[in-house]
CSV table of C-alpha atoms in Angstrom, one decimal:
chain,number,residue,atom,x,y,z
S,1325,MET,CA,60.1,88.6,126.0
S,1326,LEU,CA,56.4,88.5,126.4
S,1327,GLN,CA,56.5,89.3,129.8
S,1328,ILE,CA,56.9,92.3,131.6
S,1329,SER,CA,59.7,92.5,134.5
S,1330,TRP,CA,58.6,94.9,137.0
S,1331,SER,CA,62.5,96.0,137.6
S,1332,GLY,CA,62.9,96.3,134.1
S,1333,LEU,CA,59.7,98.5,133.9
S,1334,LEU,CA,61.2,100.5,137.0
S,1335,TRP,CA,64.7,101.2,135.2
S,1336,THR,CA,63.3,102.2,131.8
S,1337,VAL,CA,60.6,104.6,133.9
S,1338,ILE,CA,63.7,106.4,135.5
S,1339,ASN,CA,65.8,106.4,132.1
S,1340,LEU,CA,63.2,108.2,130.6
S,1341,LEU,CA,63.2,110.9,133.5
S,1342,VAL,CA,67.0,111.2,133.3
S,1343,PHE,CA,67.1,111.0,129.2
S,1344,TYR,CA,64.1,113.8,129.6
S,1345,LEU,CA,65.9,116.2,131.7
S,1346,LEU,CA,69.3,115.5,129.7
S,1347,LEU,CA,67.5,116.1,126.2
S,1348,LYS,CA,65.5,119.6,127.4
S,1349,LYS,CA,68.8,120.9,129.3
S,1350,PHE,CA,71.3,120.0,126.2
S,1351,LEU,CA,69.3,119.9,123.0
S,1352,TRP,CA,65.2,121.0,123.4
S,1353,GLN,CA,66.0,123.9,125.2
S,1354,PRO,CA,68.9,125.7,123.8
S,1355,VAL,CA,67.5,125.2,120.1
S,1356,THR,CA,64.3,126.3,121.1
S,1357,ASP,CA,65.5,129.4,122.7
S,1358,LYS,CA,67.7,130.2,120.1
S,1359,ILE,CA,64.8,130.1,117.5
S,1360,GLU,CA,62.8,132.1,119.1
S,1361,SER,CA,65.2,134.9,120.1
S,1362,ARG,CA,65.5,135.0,116.4
S,1363,GLN,CA,62.3,135.0,115.7
S,1364,LYS,CA,61.8,138.1,118.3
S,1365,GLU,CA,64.6,139.9,116.4
S,1366,ILE,CA,63.1,139.6,113.0
S,1367,ARG,CA,59.8,140.6,114.6
S,1368,GLN,CA,61.6,143.8,116.0
S,1369,ASN,CA,63.2,144.4,112.8
S,1370,LEU,CA,60.2,144.0,110.9
S,1371,ALA,CA,58.8,146.3,113.0
S,1372,ILE,CA,61.5,149.1,112.6
S,1373,ALA,CA,61.6,148.5,109.2
S,1374,GLU,CA,57.6,149.3,108.9
S,1375,GLU,CA,58.3,152.5,111.3
S,1376,GLN,CA,61.1,153.6,108.8
S,1377,LYS,CA,59.1,153.0,105.9
S,1378,MET,CA,56.3,155.1,107.4
S,1379,GLN,CA,58.5,157.9,108.6
S,1380,THR,CA,60.3,158.0,104.7
S,1381,ALA,CA,56.6,158.2,102.9
S,1382,LYS,CA,56.0,161.3,105.6
S,1383,VAL,CA,59.3,163.0,104.7
S,1384,LYS,CA,58.1,162.4,101.1
S,1385,ALA,CA,55.0,163.6,101.2
S,1386,ASP,CA,56.3,166.8,103.1
S,1387,TYR,CA,59.1,167.2,100.4
S,1388,ASP,CA,56.4,166.8,97.9
S,1389,ALA,CA,53.8,169.4,99.4
S,1390,ARG,CA,57.0,171.8,100.0
S,1391,LEU,CA,58.0,171.0,96.3
S,1392,ALA,CA,54.6,172.3,95.2
S,1393,GLN,CA,54.4,174.9,97.2
S,1394,ALA,CA,57.8,176.2,95.6
S,1395,GLU,CA,56.4,175.7,92.4
S,1396,GLU,CA,53.4,177.9,92.8
S,1397,GLU,CA,55.8,180.7,94.3
S,1398,SER,CA,58.0,180.8,91.6
S,1399,GLN,CA,54.8,180.8,89.1
S,1400,GLY,CA,53.8,184.1,91.2
S,1401,LEU,CA,57.4,185.6,90.7
S,1402,LEU,CA,57.4,184.9,87.2
S,1403,ARG,CA,53.9,186.4,86.4
S,1404,GLN,CA,54.6,189.1,88.7
S,1405,ALA,CA,57.9,189.7,86.6
S,1406,GLU,CA,56.0,189.5,83.5
S,1407,ASN,CA,53.6,192.1,84.4
S,1408,ARG,CA,56.5,194.6,86.1
S,1409,GLY,CA,58.0,193.9,82.2
S,1410,ARG,CA,54.8,194.9,80.5
S,1411,ARG,CA,54.3,197.6,82.6
S,1412,GLU,CA,57.8,199.0,82.2
S,1413,TYR,CA,57.9,198.3,78.8
S,1414,GLN,CA,54.8,200.3,78.5
S,1415,ALA,CA,56.1,203.6,80.5
S,1416,ILE,CA,59.2,203.2,78.5
S,1417,LEU,CA,57.2,203.1,75.5
S,1418,ALA,CA,55.3,206.1,76.6
S,1419,SER,CA,58.1,208.1,77.6
S,1420,ALA,CA,59.9,207.5,74.5
S,1421,GLN,CA,56.7,208.7,72.2
S,1422,ALA,CA,56.3,211.7,74.6
S,1423,ALA,CA,60.0,212.6,73.9
S,1424,ALA,CA,59.9,211.7,70.2
S,1425,GLU,CA,56.4,214.2,70.1
S,1426,ALA,CA,58.0,216.9,72.4
S,1427,LEU,CA,61.2,216.9,69.8
S,1428,ALA,CA,59.1,216.8,67.1
S,1429,GLY,CA,57.3,220.0,68.4
S,1430,GLU,CA,60.3,221.6,69.5
S,1431,THR,CA,61.5,221.5,66.1
S,1432,ARG,CA,58.4,222.2,64.5
S,1433,ARG,CA,58.5,225.4,66.9
S,1434,GLN,CA,62.0,226.1,65.7
S,1435,LEU,CA,61.4,226.0,62.4
S,1436,GLU,CA,58.2,228.2,62.3
S,1437,ALA,CA,60.4,231.1,64.3
S,1438,ASP,CA,63.5,230.6,61.9
S,1439,ARG,CA,60.6,231.1,58.9
S,1440,THR,CA,59.3,233.9,60.6
S,1441,ALA,CA,62.5,235.3,61.4
S,1442,MET,CA,63.6,234.8,57.6
S,1443,LEU,CA,60.2,236.3,56.1
S,1444,ALA,CA,60.4,239.2,58.2
S,1445,GLU,CA,64.2,239.9,57.4
S,1446,VAL,CA,63.1,239.1,53.8
S,1447,ARG,CA,60.2,241.3,53.9
S,1448,LYS,CA,62.6,244.3,55.5
S,1449,GLU,CA,65.2,243.3,52.6
S,1450,VAL,CA,62.9,243.5,50.0
S,1451,ALA,CA,61.3,246.9,51.3
S,1452,GLY,CA,64.4,248.0,51.2
S,1453,LEU,CA,65.2,247.1,47.8
S,1454,ALA,CA,61.6,248.3,46.5
S,1455,MET,CA,62.6,251.7,48.2
S,1456,LEU,CA,65.7,252.0,46.6
S,1457,ALA,CA,64.3,251.1,43.1
S,1458,ALA,CA,61.4,253.5,43.6
S,1459,SER,CA,63.7,256.1,44.9
S,1460,GLN,CA,66.0,255.5,41.5
S,1461,VAL,CA,62.8,255.6,39.5
S,1462,ALA,CA,61.3,258.4,41.0
S,1463,GLY,CA,64.8,260.2,41.0
S,1464,ARG,CA,64.2,261.0,44.7
S,1465,GLN,CA,64.7,260.2,48.1
S,1466,LEU,CA,61.9,257.9,49.2
S,1467,GLY,CA,62.2,258.7,52.9
S,1468,GLY,CA,60.5,259.1,55.7
S,1469,SER,CA,59.0,256.7,57.9
S,1470,ASP,CA,55.6,257.4,56.6
S,1471,ASP,CA,56.7,255.9,53.1
S,1472,ARG,CA,58.6,252.4,54.7
S,1473,ALA,CA,55.4,252.0,56.4
S,1474,LEU,CA,53.5,252.3,53.3
S,1475,LEU,CA,55.4,249.7,51.8
S,1476,GLU,CA,55.4,247.4,54.5
S,1477,GLU,CA,51.5,247.6,54.7
S,1478,PHE,CA,51.4,247.0,51.0
S,1479,LEU,CA,53.8,243.6,51.7
S,1480,ALA,CA,51.9,242.7,54.3
S,1481,LYS,CA,48.6,242.8,52.3
S,1482,GLU,CA,50.3,240.8,49.1
S,1483,HIS,CA,52.1,237.9,51.6
S,1484,PRO,CA,50.4,237.8,54.6
S,1485,ALA,CA,53.4,236.3,56.8
S,1486,GLU,CA,50.9,234.0,59.2
S,1487,GLY,CA,48.3,233.1,56.4
S,1488,LEU,CA,50.5,230.1,55.8
S,1489,PRO,CA,49.4,227.0,57.7
S,1490,ALA,CA,52.8,225.4,59.9
S,1491,GLY,CA,52.6,222.1,57.8
S,1492,GLN,CA,52.7,223.6,54.8
S,1493,TYR,CA,56.3,225.3,54.8
S,1494,PRO,CA,58.0,225.3,52.5
S,1495,PRO,CA,55.5,225.6,49.9
S,1496,LYS,CA,54.4,222.4,48.7
S,1497,PRO,CA,56.4,221.5,45.0
S,1498,LEU,CA,53.6,218.2,44.2
S,1499,PRO,CA,50.4,217.7,46.0
S,1500,SER,CA,51.5,214.1,46.2
S,1501,GLU,CA,53.7,215.3,49.4
S,1502,ALA,CA,50.5,217.5,51.2
S,1503,GLY,CA,50.2,216.6,54.6
S,1504,GLY,CA,54.1,215.8,54.9
S,1505,SER,CA,54.7,216.0,58.0
S,1506,LEU,CA,57.8,215.3,60.6
U,301,MET,CA,64.8,76.3,109.4
U,302,ASP,CA,66.1,74.7,112.7
U,303,LYS,CA,68.4,77.8,112.8
U,304,LEU,CA,65.1,80.3,112.4
U,305,LYS,CA,63.1,78.7,115.1
U,306,GLU,CA,66.3,78.9,117.3
U,307,VAL,CA,66.6,82.5,116.6
U,308,LEU,CA,62.7,83.3,117.2
U,309,ALA,CA,62.9,81.1,120.5
U,310,GLU,CA,65.9,83.3,121.6
U,311,SER,CA,64.1,86.5,120.9
U,312,MET,CA,60.9,85.4,122.6
U,313,ALA,CA,62.4,83.4,125.5
U,314,GLY,CA,63.3,87.2,127.7
U,315,THR,CA,66.1,89.6,127.9
U,316,PRO,CA,69.5,88.1,129.1
U,317,ALA,CA,70.6,89.9,132.2
U,318,VAL,CA,73.6,92.4,131.9
U,319,SER,CA,76.0,92.9,135.0
U,320,VAL,CA,76.7,95.9,136.1
U,321,PHE,CA,80.0,96.4,137.4
U,322,GLY,CA,79.2,92.7,139.1
U,323,LEU,CA,77.0,94.6,141.8
U,324,PHE,CA,73.7,93.7,140.2
U,325,ASP,CA,72.1,92.6,137.1
U,326,VAL,CA,69.5,94.5,134.6
U,327,PRO,CA,67.9,93.7,131.6
U,328,GLU,CA,69.9,94.0,128.2
U,329,SER,CA,67.3,96.8,127.4
U,330,VAL,CA,68.6,98.8,129.8
U,331,ALA,CA,72.0,98.7,129.2
U,332,VAL,CA,71.6,99.0,125.7
U,333,THR,CA,69.2,102.4,126.7
U,334,TRP,CA,72.0,103.5,128.8
U,335,ILE,CA,74.5,103.5,125.8
U,336,LEU,CA,72.0,105.2,123.5
U,337,MET,CA,71.3,107.8,126.1
U,338,ALA,CA,75.1,108.5,126.2
U,339,LEU,CA,75.8,108.6,122.5
U,340,VAL,CA,72.5,110.9,122.2
U,341,THR,CA,73.3,113.5,124.7
U,342,ALA,CA,77.3,113.5,123.8
U,343,ALA,CA,75.6,114.4,120.3
U,344,SER,CA,73.4,117.0,121.6
U,345,PHE,CA,76.4,118.6,123.3
U,346,ILE,CA,78.8,118.5,120.0
U,347,LEU,CA,75.4,120.0,118.3
U,348,THR,CA,74.4,123.0,120.5
U,349,ARG,CA,78.4,123.7,121.6
U,350,SER,CA,78.0,126.9,119.3
U,351,LEU,CA,75.1,127.8,118.6
U,352,GLN,CA,75.0,131.1,116.1
U,353,ARG,CA,72.7,133.7,115.5
U,354,ILE,CA,72.8,133.1,111.8
U,355,PRO,CA,72.9,129.3,111.6
U,356,GLY,CA,75.1,127.2,109.7
U,357,GLY,CA,74.3,124.0,107.7
U,358,ARG,CA,74.3,121.5,110.8
U,359,GLN,CA,72.4,124.3,113.1
U,360,THR,CA,69.8,124.5,110.6
U,361,LEU,CA,68.8,121.1,110.1
U,362,LEU,CA,68.7,120.8,114.0
U,363,GLU,CA,66.8,124.2,114.2
U,364,LEU,CA,64.3,123.1,111.3
U,365,ALA,CA,63.6,119.4,113.3
U,366,ILE,CA,62.7,120.9,116.5
U,367,GLY,CA,60.9,123.7,114.9
U,368,ALA,CA,58.9,121.6,113.0
U,369,PHE,CA,58.7,119.7,116.3
U,370,ASN,CA,57.3,122.6,118.2
U,371,HIS,CA,55.1,123.5,115.4
U,372,PHE,CA,53.6,120.3,115.0
U,373,CYS,CA,52.8,120.3,119.0
U,374,GLU,CA,52.0,124.2,119.1
U,375,GLU,CA,49.1,122.8,116.5
U,376,ASN,CA,47.9,120.0,118.6
U,377,LEU,CA,48.3,121.0,122.0
U,378,GLY,CA,47.3,124.3,121.8
U,379,ARG,CA,49.0,126.9,124.1
U,380,HIS,CA,50.0,124.7,126.7
U,381,TRP,CA,52.3,123.0,124.2
U,382,ARG,CA,55.6,124.2,126.0
U,383,SER,CA,54.8,122.2,128.9
U,384,PHE,CA,54.8,119.0,126.9
U,385,ALA,CA,57.1,119.3,124.1
U,386,PRO,CA,60.3,118.3,125.7
U,387,TRP,CA,58.8,115.4,126.7
U,388,LEU,CA,57.5,114.2,123.6
U,389,PHE,CA,60.3,115.5,122.0
U,390,THR,CA,62.2,113.1,124.3
U,391,VAL,CA,60.2,109.8,123.5
U,392,ALA,CA,60.5,110.9,120.0
U,393,VAL,CA,64.3,110.6,119.9
U,394,TYR,CA,64.6,107.6,122.4
U,395,ILE,CA,62.2,105.5,120.0
U,396,ALA,CA,64.0,106.5,117.2
U,397,ALA,CA,67.5,106.1,118.5
U,398,ALA,CA,66.0,102.8,119.9
U,399,ASN,CA,65.0,101.5,116.8
U,400,LEU,CA,67.7,102.4,114.9
U,401,ALA,CA,69.9,100.7,117.4
U,402,GLY,CA,70.2,97.5,115.0
U,403,LEU,CA,71.9,99.5,112.5
U,404,ILE,CA,75.1,100.0,114.8
U,405,GLY,CA,75.0,96.2,116.5
U,406,LEU,CA,73.0,96.5,119.5
U,407,ALA,CA,69.6,94.6,120.3
U,408,PRO,CA,66.8,97.5,119.6
U,409,PRO,CA,65.3,98.4,123.4
U,410,THR,CA,61.8,98.8,122.1
U,411,ARG,CA,62.0,94.7,121.2
U,412,ASP,CA,61.5,94.6,125.0
U,413,LEU,CA,57.9,94.9,126.1
U,414,THR,CA,59.4,96.1,129.4
U,415,VAL,CA,60.6,99.5,127.6
U,416,THR,CA,57.3,99.7,125.3
U,417,ALA,CA,55.3,99.2,128.2
U,418,ALA,CA,57.1,102.0,130.4
U,419,LEU,CA,56.8,104.0,127.2
U,420,ALA,CA,53.1,103.6,127.2
U,421,LEU,CA,52.9,103.9,130.8
U,422,MET,CA,54.6,107.2,131.1
U,423,SER,CA,51.8,108.4,128.0
U,424,MET,CA,49.1,107.0,130.4
U,425,ILE,CA,50.0,108.9,133.0
U,426,LEU,CA,50.9,112.2,130.9
U,427,ILE,CA,47.8,112.2,129.2
U,428,TYR,CA,45.3,111.7,132.2
U,429,GLY,CA,47.7,113.6,134.6
U,430,ALA,CA,47.0,116.6,132.1
U,431,GLN,CA,43.5,115.8,132.2
U,432,PHE,CA,43.3,116.6,135.7
U,433,ARG,CA,46.0,119.2,136.1
U,434,PHE,CA,44.3,121.5,133.1
U,435,ARG,CA,40.8,120.7,133.9
U,436,GLY,CA,40.5,120.6,137.7
U,437,PHE,CA,39.6,117.5,139.7
U,438,SER,CA,36.0,117.7,138.7
U,439,GLY,CA,36.4,119.0,135.1
U,440,GLY,CA,39.2,116.0,134.9
U,441,PHE,CA,36.2,113.4,135.6
U,442,LYS,CA,33.6,114.9,133.9
U,443,LYS,CA,35.7,114.7,130.6
U,444,PHE,CA,35.2,111.0,130.6
U,445,ALA,CA,31.6,111.8,129.9
U,446,GLN,CA,32.2,113.9,126.9
U,447,PRO,CA,31.2,114.1,124.4
U,448,THR,CA,28.2,112.4,126.1
U,449,PRO,CA,27.2,110.4,129.2
U,450,VAL,CA,26.8,107.3,126.9
U,451,LEU,CA,30.4,107.3,126.3
U,452,LEU,CA,31.8,107.0,129.7
U,453,PRO,CA,32.2,103.3,129.9
U,454,ILE,CA,34.2,103.5,126.6
U,455,ASN,CA,36.4,106.4,128.0
U,456,LEU,CA,37.0,104.6,130.7
U,457,MET,CA,38.1,101.6,129.1
U,458,GLU,CA,40.1,103.8,126.8
U,459,ILE,CA,42.1,104.5,129.8
U,460,PHE,CA,43.9,101.3,129.7
U,461,ILE,CA,43.2,100.6,125.7
U,462,ARG,CA,45.3,103.5,124.8
U,463,PRO,CA,48.4,102.5,126.3
U,464,LEU,CA,47.9,98.7,125.7
U,465,SER,CA,47.8,99.7,122.3
U,466,LEU,CA,50.2,102.2,122.1
U,467,CYS,CA,52.8,99.6,124.0
U,468,MET,CA,52.0,96.4,121.7
U,469,ARG,CA,51.9,98.3,118.5
U,470,LEU,CA,55.4,99.7,118.9
U,471,PHE,CA,56.5,96.4,120.4
U,472,GLY,CA,55.0,94.4,117.6
U,473,ASN,CA,56.0,96.2,114.9
U,474,VAL,CA,59.9,96.2,116.4
U,475,LEU,CA,59.5,92.3,116.7
U,476,ALA,CA,58.1,91.7,113.4
U,477,ALA,CA,60.8,93.8,111.7
U,478,TYR,CA,63.2,91.6,114.0
U,479,VAL,CA,61.8,88.4,112.9
U,480,ILE,CA,61.4,88.7,109.3
U,481,MET,CA,64.9,90.4,109.0
U,482,GLU,CA,65.9,87.2,110.8
U,483,MET,CA,64.2,84.9,108.3
U,484,ILE,CA,65.7,86.8,105.4
U,485,LYS,CA,69.0,86.7,107.0
U,486,THR,CA,68.4,82.8,106.7
U,487,LEU,CA,67.3,82.4,103.4
U,488,ALA,CA,69.3,85.0,101.7
U,489,PRO,CA,72.7,85.5,103.6
U,490,ALA,CA,74.5,88.1,101.9
U,491,VAL,CA,73.6,91.5,100.3
U,492,ILE,CA,69.7,91.3,99.9
U,493,PRO,CA,68.9,91.8,103.3
U,494,ILE,CA,70.7,95.0,103.4
U,495,ALA,CA,68.0,96.4,101.0
U,496,PHE,CA,65.2,95.1,103.3
U,497,SER,CA,67.0,96.3,106.5
U,498,LEU,CA,66.4,99.6,104.9
U,499,TYR,CA,62.7,99.6,104.8
U,500,PHE,CA,62.1,97.5,108.2
U,501,ASP,CA,65.0,99.0,110.3
U,502,ILE,CA,65.1,102.1,109.2
U,503,PHE,CA,61.9,103.3,107.5
U,504,ASP,CA,59.7,101.0,109.6
U,505,GLY,CA,61.4,102.1,112.6
U,506,LEU,CA,61.0,105.9,112.2
U,507,ILE,CA,57.1,105.5,110.9
U,508,GLN,CA,56.6,103.8,114.4
U,509,THR,CA,58.4,106.4,116.2
U,510,LEU,CA,56.0,109.2,114.3
U,511,VAL,CA,53.0,107.1,115.3
U,512,PHE,CA,53.6,106.9,118.6
U,513,VAL,CA,54.8,110.3,119.3
U,514,PHE,CA,51.3,111.3,117.1
U,515,LEU,CA,49.2,109.7,119.0
U,516,THR,CA,50.2,110.5,122.5
U,517,THR,CA,50.0,114.1,121.0
U,518,LEU,CA,46.8,113.4,120.0
U,519,PHE,CA,45.2,111.7,123.0
U,520,LEU,CA,47.0,114.7,125.0
U,521,GLY,CA,45.4,117.3,122.9
U,522,GLU,CA,42.1,115.7,123.3
U,523,SER,CA,42.5,115.6,127.1
U,524,ILE,CA,43.4,119.2,127.5
U,525,GLU,CA,41.5,120.8,124.5
U,526,GLU,CA,39.4,123.6,125.8
U,527,ASN,CA,36.3,123.7,125.1
U,528,GLU,CA,35.3,127.8,124.8
Z,1462,MET,CA,50.1,70.6,114.3
Z,1463,THR,CA,47.1,72.3,115.9
Z,1464,LEU,CA,49.3,74.8,117.2
Z,1465,ALA,CA,50.5,75.8,113.8
Z,1466,ILE,CA,47.2,76.4,112.4
Z,1467,GLY,CA,46.1,78.0,115.2
Z,1468,ALA,CA,49.1,80.3,114.4
Z,1469,ALA,CA,48.3,80.8,110.9
Z,1470,LEU,CA,44.6,81.6,111.9
Z,1471,ALA,CA,45.7,84.2,113.9
Z,1472,VAL,CA,48.0,85.5,111.2
Z,1473,PHE,CA,45.0,86.1,109.2
Z,1474,THR,CA,44.3,89.4,110.7
Z,1475,GLY,CA,46.6,90.6,108.4
Z,1476,ILE,CA,44.0,90.3,105.4
Z,1477,GLY,CA,41.9,93.0,107.7
Z,1478,ALA,CA,44.5,95.3,108.3
Z,1479,GLY,CA,45.7,95.2,104.5
Z,1480,ILE,CA,42.2,96.1,103.1
Z,1481,GLY,CA,41.7,98.7,105.7
Z,1482,ILE,CA,45.0,100.7,105.1
Z,1483,GLY,CA,44.8,99.8,101.5
Z,1484,ILE,CA,41.0,101.8,101.3
Z,1485,ALA,CA,42.5,104.5,103.6
Z,1486,THR,CA,45.5,105.1,101.4
Z,1487,GLY,CA,43.4,105.6,98.2
Z,1488,LYS,CA,40.9,107.6,99.8
Z,1489,ALA,CA,43.6,109.8,101.2
Z,1490,ALA,CA,45.2,110.1,97.8
Z,1491,GLU,CA,41.6,111.0,96.4
Z,1492,SER,CA,41.1,113.7,99.2
Z,1493,ILE,CA,44.6,115.3,98.8
Z,1494,ALA,CA,44.3,115.3,94.9
Z,1495,ARG,CA,40.7,116.9,95.3
Z,1496,GLN,CA,42.3,119.4,98.4
Z,1497,PRO,CA,46.0,119.7,98.4
Z,1498,GLU,CA,46.0,122.6,100.4
Z,1499,ALA,CA,44.8,120.2,103.1
Z,1500,ALA,CA,47.4,117.5,102.3
Z,1501,ASP,CA,49.3,118.1,106.2
Z,1502,LYS,CA,45.8,117.3,108.0
Z,1503,ILE,CA,44.7,114.5,105.7
Z,1504,ARG,CA,48.5,113.1,106.0
Z,1505,GLY,CA,47.8,113.3,110.0
Z,1506,THR,CA,44.6,111.4,110.0
Z,1507,PHE,CA,45.8,108.8,107.4
Z,1508,ILE,CA,48.9,108.1,109.3
Z,1509,LEU,CA,46.7,107.8,112.7
Z,1510,GLY,CA,44.0,105.5,111.1
Z,1511,ALA,CA,46.6,103.5,109.1
Z,1512,ALA,CA,48.4,102.9,112.5
Z,1513,LEU,CA,45.2,101.9,114.3
Z,1514,ALA,CA,44.2,99.6,110.9
Z,1515,GLU,CA,47.9,98.0,111.4
Z,1516,ALA,CA,47.8,97.6,114.9
Z,1517,THR,CA,45.4,94.6,114.6
Z,1518,ALA,CA,47.9,93.1,111.9
Z,1519,ILE,CA,50.5,93.4,114.6
Z,1520,TYR,CA,48.0,91.6,117.1
Z,1521,GLY,CA,47.6,88.6,115.2
Z,1522,PHE,CA,51.2,88.6,114.5
Z,1523,ILE,CA,52.3,88.6,118.2
Z,1524,THR,CA,49.2,86.2,119.2
Z,1525,ALA,CA,50.8,83.5,116.5
Z,1526,LEU,CA,53.9,84.1,118.0
Z,1527,ALA,CA,52.6,83.5,121.5
Z,1528,ILE,CA,50.8,80.6,120.1
Z,1529,ILE,CA,54.0,78.8,118.6
Z,1530,ILE,CA,56.8,79.7,120.8
Z,1531,LEU,CA,54.7,80.1,124.7
Z,1532,LYS,CA,52.8,76.3,123.8
């Protein structure tokens, strides 16, 4: 066995070459192709996944930006509404005050007019009564327009109708109520 | 003791010839090689018959083995690995099958010096063929004077030393394992040889496969490496 | 008798191979312990070295067999 047979050598070389072709065709090539196609697929899938991840990040950034913008807008709207509300409130308050004041003035004027009218009435009544009384006393008819005029002048001297300040009518019963107005 | 001597003498005497259909004689190792080739090819037919995109158990093992082998080739041979991987793979499968042939009762072909000589010869042709193929004619010659011209005689001697050492290592190991196994069987015919058989037939056989392919790949990588 | 002595001497090459592989294994184990991440490269180098060292033992064995059997 320590010798080499040349025919055996040739046979073995041929066998090896045939075995090489067989194994390459039926074992090595299919398996290697399979492995490499799977590697390619994995690489592709990873690339796709990477791309999708980037896209997702972009969409999220976009969404965040929009959300921030919307937030800002809503804040602006809120502030605007608040301002308008405050303005309207002020306006309503002012108009209400004005209306109240107008009503008060109206009432005061009304009262004033009533009082003036009443005073004039009272004065006329008093002048009539005085004249009646004086004529009873004097036994004669105090007549004539000069007598009436005289009386009226006298009454006006005693109680000047316009002498009272607006707020002091009716005459104050107590000093503590002084200045009490509407 | 006489029996052992007989076995040894028989194992050294030369391979019995096997007649093929009575037409011509071939050495026993060649006939066993044919059987192994048929078995391995049939096995690879069955294994690769239905490769799936998502591998099952058997396919995973197969892909793991061939993937690891390809990775090893790529690491040692660089970008030309694809040209050599199938051949190196064939050599690996053949030596492994030959070393394990004893398990199914065949005489391992690698116990024949002729077979290991043929393997080493092919390795030598591959290594130096690749050297001239990838470096050009003058580049191939210049490689012998690298890394320094002083090494020229050693590099030239290596052309013959390398295949001789590959051939003798494989042959010697298989023969030694065989002889030792025969001795053990003579001394203890029952159970005990099984444990030794595990080491000498399986472990040693696979290690020698690894060493042969590893050395061939290493020499090959050295001869085609690009100095950039 | 002289043949047997010659064969025995040839087999003594195994001593060198054994020492060589022992040293190589020890150094490889040390290197892997020091640099576990380089284990693959160390293993490759170790197998190469061990194979080369072991070849001498095999040569001695073949020489011994040749001496005995081939006379």
